[in-house]
XYZ file of N, CA and C in Angstrom:
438
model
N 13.790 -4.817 -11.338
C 13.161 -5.841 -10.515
C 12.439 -6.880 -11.360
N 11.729 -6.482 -12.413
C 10.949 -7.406 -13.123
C 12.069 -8.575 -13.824
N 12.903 -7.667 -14.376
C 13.934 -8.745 -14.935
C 14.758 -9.285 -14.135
N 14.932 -9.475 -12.880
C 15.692 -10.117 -12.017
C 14.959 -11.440 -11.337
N 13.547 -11.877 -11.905
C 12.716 -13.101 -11.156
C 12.442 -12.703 -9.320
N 12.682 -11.543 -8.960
C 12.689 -11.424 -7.445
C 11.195 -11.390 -7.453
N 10.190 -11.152 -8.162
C 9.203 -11.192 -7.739
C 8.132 -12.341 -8.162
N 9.028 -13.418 -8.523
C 8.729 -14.405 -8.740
C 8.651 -15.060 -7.075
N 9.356 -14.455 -6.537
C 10.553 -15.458 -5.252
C 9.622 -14.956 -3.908
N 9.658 -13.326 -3.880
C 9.413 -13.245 -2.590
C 7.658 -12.175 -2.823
N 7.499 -12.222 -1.584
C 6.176 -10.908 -1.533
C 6.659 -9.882 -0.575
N 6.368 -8.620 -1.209
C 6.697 -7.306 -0.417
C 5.748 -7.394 1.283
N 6.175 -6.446 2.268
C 5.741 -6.193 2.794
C 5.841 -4.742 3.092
N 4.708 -3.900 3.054
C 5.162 -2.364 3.178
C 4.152 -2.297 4.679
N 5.563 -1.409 5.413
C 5.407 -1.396 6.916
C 4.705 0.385 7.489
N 4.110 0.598 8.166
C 3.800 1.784 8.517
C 2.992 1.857 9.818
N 3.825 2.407 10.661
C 2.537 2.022 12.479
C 2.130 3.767 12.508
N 1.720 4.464 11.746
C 1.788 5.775 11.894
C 0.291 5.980 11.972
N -1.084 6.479 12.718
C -2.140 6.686 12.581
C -2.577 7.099 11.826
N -1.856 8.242 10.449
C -2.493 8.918 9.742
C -1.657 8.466 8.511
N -1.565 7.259 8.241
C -0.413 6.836 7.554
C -1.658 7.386 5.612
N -0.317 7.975 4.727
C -1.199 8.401 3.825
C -1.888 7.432 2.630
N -2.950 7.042 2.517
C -3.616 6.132 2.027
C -3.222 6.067 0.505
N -3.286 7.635 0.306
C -2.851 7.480 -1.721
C -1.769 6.899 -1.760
N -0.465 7.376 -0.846
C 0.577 7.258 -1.124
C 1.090 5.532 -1.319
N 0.465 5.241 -0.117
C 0.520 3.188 0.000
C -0.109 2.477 -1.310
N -1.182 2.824 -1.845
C -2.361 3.213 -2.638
C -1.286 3.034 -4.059
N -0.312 3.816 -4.230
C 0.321 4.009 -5.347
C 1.967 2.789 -5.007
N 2.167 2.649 -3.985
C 3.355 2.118 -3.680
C 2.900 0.443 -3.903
N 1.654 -0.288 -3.699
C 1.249 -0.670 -3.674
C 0.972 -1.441 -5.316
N 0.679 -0.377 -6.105
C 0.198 -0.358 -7.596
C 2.468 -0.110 -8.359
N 3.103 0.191 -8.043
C 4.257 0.124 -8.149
C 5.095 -1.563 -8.296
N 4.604 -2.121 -7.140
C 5.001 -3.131 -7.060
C 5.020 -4.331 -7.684
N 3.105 -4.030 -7.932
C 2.496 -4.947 -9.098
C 2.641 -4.481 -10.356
N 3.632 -3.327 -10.947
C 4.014 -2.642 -12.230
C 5.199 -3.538 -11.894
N 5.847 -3.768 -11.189
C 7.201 -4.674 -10.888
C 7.245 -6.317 -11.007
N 5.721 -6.723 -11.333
C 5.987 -8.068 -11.443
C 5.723 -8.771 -9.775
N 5.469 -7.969 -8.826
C 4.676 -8.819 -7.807
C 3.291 -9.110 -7.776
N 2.804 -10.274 -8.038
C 1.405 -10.308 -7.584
C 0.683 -10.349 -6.249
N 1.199 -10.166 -5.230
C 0.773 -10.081 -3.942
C 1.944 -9.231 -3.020
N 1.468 -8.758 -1.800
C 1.803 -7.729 -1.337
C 1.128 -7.828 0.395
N 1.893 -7.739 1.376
C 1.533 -7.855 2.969
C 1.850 -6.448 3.560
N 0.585 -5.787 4.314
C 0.419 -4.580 5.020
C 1.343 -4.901 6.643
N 1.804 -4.444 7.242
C 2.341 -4.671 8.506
C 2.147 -2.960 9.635
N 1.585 -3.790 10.124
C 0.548 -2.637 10.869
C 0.867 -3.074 12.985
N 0.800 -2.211 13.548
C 1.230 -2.603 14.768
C 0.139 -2.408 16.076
N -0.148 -3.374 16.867
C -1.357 -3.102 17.665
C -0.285 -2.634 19.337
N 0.757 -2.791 19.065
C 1.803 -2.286 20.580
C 2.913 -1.717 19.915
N 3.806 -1.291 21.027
C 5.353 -0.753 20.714
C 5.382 -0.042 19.499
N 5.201 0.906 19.304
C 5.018 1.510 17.901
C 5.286 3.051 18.452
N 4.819 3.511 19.087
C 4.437 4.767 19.976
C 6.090 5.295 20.527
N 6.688 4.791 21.209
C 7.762 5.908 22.208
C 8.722 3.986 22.815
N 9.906 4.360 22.683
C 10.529 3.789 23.009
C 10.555 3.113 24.530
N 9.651 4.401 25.582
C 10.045 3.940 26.833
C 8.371 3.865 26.972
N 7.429 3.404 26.014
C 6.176 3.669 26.349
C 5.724 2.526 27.576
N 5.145 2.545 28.126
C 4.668 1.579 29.087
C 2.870 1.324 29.176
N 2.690 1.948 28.514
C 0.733 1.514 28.188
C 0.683 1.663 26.885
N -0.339 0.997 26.166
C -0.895 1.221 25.271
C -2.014 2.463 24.715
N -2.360 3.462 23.826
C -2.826 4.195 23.385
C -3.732 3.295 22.121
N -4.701 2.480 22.668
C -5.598 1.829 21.891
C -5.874 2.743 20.440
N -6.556 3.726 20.574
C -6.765 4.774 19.605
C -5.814 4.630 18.399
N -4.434 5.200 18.683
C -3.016 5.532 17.946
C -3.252 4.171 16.944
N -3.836 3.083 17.879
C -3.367 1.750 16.835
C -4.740 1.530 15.711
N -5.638 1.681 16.400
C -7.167 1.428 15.759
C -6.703 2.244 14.655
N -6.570 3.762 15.084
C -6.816 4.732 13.701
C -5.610 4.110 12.718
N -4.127 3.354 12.767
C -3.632 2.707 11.659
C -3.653 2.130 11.381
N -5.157 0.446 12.039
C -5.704 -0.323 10.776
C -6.704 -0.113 10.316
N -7.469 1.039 10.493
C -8.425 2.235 9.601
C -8.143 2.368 8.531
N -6.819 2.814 8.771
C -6.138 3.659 7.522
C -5.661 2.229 6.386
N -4.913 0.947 7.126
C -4.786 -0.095 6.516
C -6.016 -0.359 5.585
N -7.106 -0.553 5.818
C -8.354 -0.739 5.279
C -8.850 0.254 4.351
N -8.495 1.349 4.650
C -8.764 2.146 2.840
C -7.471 1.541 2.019
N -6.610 1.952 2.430
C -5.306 1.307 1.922
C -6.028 -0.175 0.994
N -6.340 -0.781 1.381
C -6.805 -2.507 1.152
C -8.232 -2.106 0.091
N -8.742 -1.063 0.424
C -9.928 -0.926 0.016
C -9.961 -0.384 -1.694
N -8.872 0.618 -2.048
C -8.353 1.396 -2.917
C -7.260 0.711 -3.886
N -7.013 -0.581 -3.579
C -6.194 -1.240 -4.036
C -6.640 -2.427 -4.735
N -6.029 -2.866 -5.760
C -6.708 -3.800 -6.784
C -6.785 -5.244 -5.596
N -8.029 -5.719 -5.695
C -8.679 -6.910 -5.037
C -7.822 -7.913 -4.517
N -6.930 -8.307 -5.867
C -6.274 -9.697 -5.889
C -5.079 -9.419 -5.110
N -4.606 -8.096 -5.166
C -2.940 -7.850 -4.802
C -2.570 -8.262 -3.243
N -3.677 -8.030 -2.428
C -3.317 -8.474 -0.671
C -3.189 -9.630 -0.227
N -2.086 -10.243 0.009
C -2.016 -11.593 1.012
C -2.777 -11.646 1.981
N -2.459 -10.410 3.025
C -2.437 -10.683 4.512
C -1.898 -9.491 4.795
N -2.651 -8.823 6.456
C -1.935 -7.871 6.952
C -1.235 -8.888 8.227
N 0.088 -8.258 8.438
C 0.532 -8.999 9.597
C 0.744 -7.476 10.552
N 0.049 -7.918 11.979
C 0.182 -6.983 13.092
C 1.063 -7.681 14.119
N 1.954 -6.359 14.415
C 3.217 -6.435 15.268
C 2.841 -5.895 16.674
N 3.745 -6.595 17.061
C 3.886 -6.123 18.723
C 4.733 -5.678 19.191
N 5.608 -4.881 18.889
C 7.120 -4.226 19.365
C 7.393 -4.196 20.731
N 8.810 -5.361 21.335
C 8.903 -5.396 22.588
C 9.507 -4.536 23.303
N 10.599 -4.007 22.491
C 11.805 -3.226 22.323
C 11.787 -2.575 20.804
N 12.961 -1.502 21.338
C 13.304 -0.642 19.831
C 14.689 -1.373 19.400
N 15.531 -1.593 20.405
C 16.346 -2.886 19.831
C 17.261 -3.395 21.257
N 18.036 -3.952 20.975
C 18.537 -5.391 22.408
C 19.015 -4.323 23.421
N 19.309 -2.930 23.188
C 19.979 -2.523 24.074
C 18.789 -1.299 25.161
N 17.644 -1.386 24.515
C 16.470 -0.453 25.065
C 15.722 -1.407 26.322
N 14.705 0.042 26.630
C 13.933 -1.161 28.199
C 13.010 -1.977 26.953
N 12.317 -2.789 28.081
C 11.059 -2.939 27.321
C 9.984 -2.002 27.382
N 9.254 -2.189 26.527
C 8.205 -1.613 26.214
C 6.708 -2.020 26.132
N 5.760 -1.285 26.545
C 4.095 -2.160 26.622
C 4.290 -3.208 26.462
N 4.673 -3.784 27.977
C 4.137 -5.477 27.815
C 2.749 -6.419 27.138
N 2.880 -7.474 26.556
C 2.232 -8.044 26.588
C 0.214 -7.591 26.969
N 0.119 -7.893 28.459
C -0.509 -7.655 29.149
C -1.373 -6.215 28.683
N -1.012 -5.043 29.249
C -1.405 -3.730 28.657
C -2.066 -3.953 27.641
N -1.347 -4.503 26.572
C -1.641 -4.473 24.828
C -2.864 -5.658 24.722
N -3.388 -6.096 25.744
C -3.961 -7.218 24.716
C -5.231 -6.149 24.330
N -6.202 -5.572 25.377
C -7.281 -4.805 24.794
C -6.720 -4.400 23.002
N -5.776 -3.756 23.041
C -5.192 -3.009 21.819
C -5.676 -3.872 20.407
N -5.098 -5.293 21.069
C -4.976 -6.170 19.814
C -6.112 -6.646 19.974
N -7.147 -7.302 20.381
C -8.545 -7.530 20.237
C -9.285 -5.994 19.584
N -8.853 -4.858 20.042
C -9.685 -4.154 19.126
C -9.189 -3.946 17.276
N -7.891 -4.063 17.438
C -7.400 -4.202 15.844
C -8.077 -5.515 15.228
N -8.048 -6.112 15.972
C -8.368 -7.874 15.189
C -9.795 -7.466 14.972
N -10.249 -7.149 15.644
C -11.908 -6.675 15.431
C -12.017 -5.891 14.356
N -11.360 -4.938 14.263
C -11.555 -3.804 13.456
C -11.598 -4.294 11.970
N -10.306 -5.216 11.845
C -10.230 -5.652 10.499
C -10.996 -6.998 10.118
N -11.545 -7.478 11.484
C -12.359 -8.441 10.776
C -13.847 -8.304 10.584
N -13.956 -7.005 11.080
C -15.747 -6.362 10.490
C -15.057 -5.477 9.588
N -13.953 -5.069 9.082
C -13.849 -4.061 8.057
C -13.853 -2.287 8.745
N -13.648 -2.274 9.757
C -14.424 -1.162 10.310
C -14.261 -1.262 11.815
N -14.892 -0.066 12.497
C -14.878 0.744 14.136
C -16.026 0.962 14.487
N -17.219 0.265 14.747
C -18.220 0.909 15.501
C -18.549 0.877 16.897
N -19.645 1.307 17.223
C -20.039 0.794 18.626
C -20.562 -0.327 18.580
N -20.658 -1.058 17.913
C -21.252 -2.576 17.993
C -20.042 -3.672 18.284
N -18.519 -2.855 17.234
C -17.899 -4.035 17.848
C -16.748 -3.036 18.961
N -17.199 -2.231 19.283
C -16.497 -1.858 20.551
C -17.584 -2.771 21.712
N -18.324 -3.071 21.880
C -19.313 -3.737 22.666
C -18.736 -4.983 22.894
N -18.763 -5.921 21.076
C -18.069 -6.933 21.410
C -16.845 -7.349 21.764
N -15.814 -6.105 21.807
C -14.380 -6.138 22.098
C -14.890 -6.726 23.761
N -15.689 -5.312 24.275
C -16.109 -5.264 26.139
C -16.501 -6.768 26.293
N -17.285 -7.083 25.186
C -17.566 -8.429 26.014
C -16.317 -9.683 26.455
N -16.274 -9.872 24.900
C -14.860 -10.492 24.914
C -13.247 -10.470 25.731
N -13.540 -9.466 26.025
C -12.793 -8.998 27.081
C -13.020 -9.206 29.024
N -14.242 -8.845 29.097
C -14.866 -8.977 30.139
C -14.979 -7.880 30.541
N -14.809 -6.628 30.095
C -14.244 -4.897 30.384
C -16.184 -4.467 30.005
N -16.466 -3.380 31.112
C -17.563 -2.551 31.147
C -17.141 -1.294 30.498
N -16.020 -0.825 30.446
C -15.769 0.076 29.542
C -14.331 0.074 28.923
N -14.644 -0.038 27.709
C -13.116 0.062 26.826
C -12.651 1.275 26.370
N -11.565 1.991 26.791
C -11.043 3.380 26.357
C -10.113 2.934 25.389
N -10.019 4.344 24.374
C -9.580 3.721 23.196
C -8.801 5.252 23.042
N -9.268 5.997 23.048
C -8.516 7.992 23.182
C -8.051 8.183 24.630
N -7.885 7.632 25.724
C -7.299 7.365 26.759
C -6.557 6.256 26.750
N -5.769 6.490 27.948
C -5.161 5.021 28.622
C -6.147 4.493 29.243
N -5.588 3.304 29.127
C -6.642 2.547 30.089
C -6.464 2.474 31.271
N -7.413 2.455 32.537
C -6.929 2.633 33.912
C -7.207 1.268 34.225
């Protein structure tokens, strides 16, 4: 790879919607890349459709706990190497499946990821400000939402 200029050209993106996705392992895949001659590198992390092909709600939780895990990931990793995480919304698993967690369902999901990574973190302070922002008196995050 180094001798081929590809990492002159493009930036990796290493993908994982898994909650317990393993931090060393990204951690080292991560430090691989930049042994390869990339200087930057994009996390892709998913706040919907990630879960079950025929899912139809969102599992807020499932998504929070894998830009948790993004953030040690980011945290454990040399400073300069991160572009950008880009978060997905999976509509479908592909042209011939139903859809999956609309839109709608998912937005709580994605206001709490966007939150999460833009305080660095999950507390009750910005679960509060998710509720506000939202207009929601209570935000479930280990449940569905009713």
């Amino acid at each position: 790879l180094s001798e081929s200029g590809v990492p002159q050209l493009v930036q990796p993106m290493i993908w994982d919607y898994t909650a317990d996705l393993d931090v060393e392992s990204k951690v080292c895949l991560v430090e691989k890349y930049r042994r390869c001659g990339f200087s930057k590198v994009w996390f892709a992390s998913a706040f919907k459709g990630a879960t079950g092909v025929n899912q139809s709600l969102t599992l807020i939780g499932h998504h929070l706990r894998n830009h948790l895990q993004w953030l040690k990931v980011a945290s454990n990793s040399p400073t300069d190497v991160l572009e950008g995480i880009v978060l997905t919304g999976w509509q479908r698993y592909d042209h011939f499946s139903v859809l999956c967690e609309l839109l709608p369902v998912a937005i709580p999901s994605l206001a709490v990821c966007l939150q999460a990574l833009e305080n660095g973190g999950y507390s009750e302070k910005v679960k509060e400000n998710v509720e506000k922002l939202l207009g929601m008196t209570n935000l479930e995050t280990d449940t569905f939402m009713r």
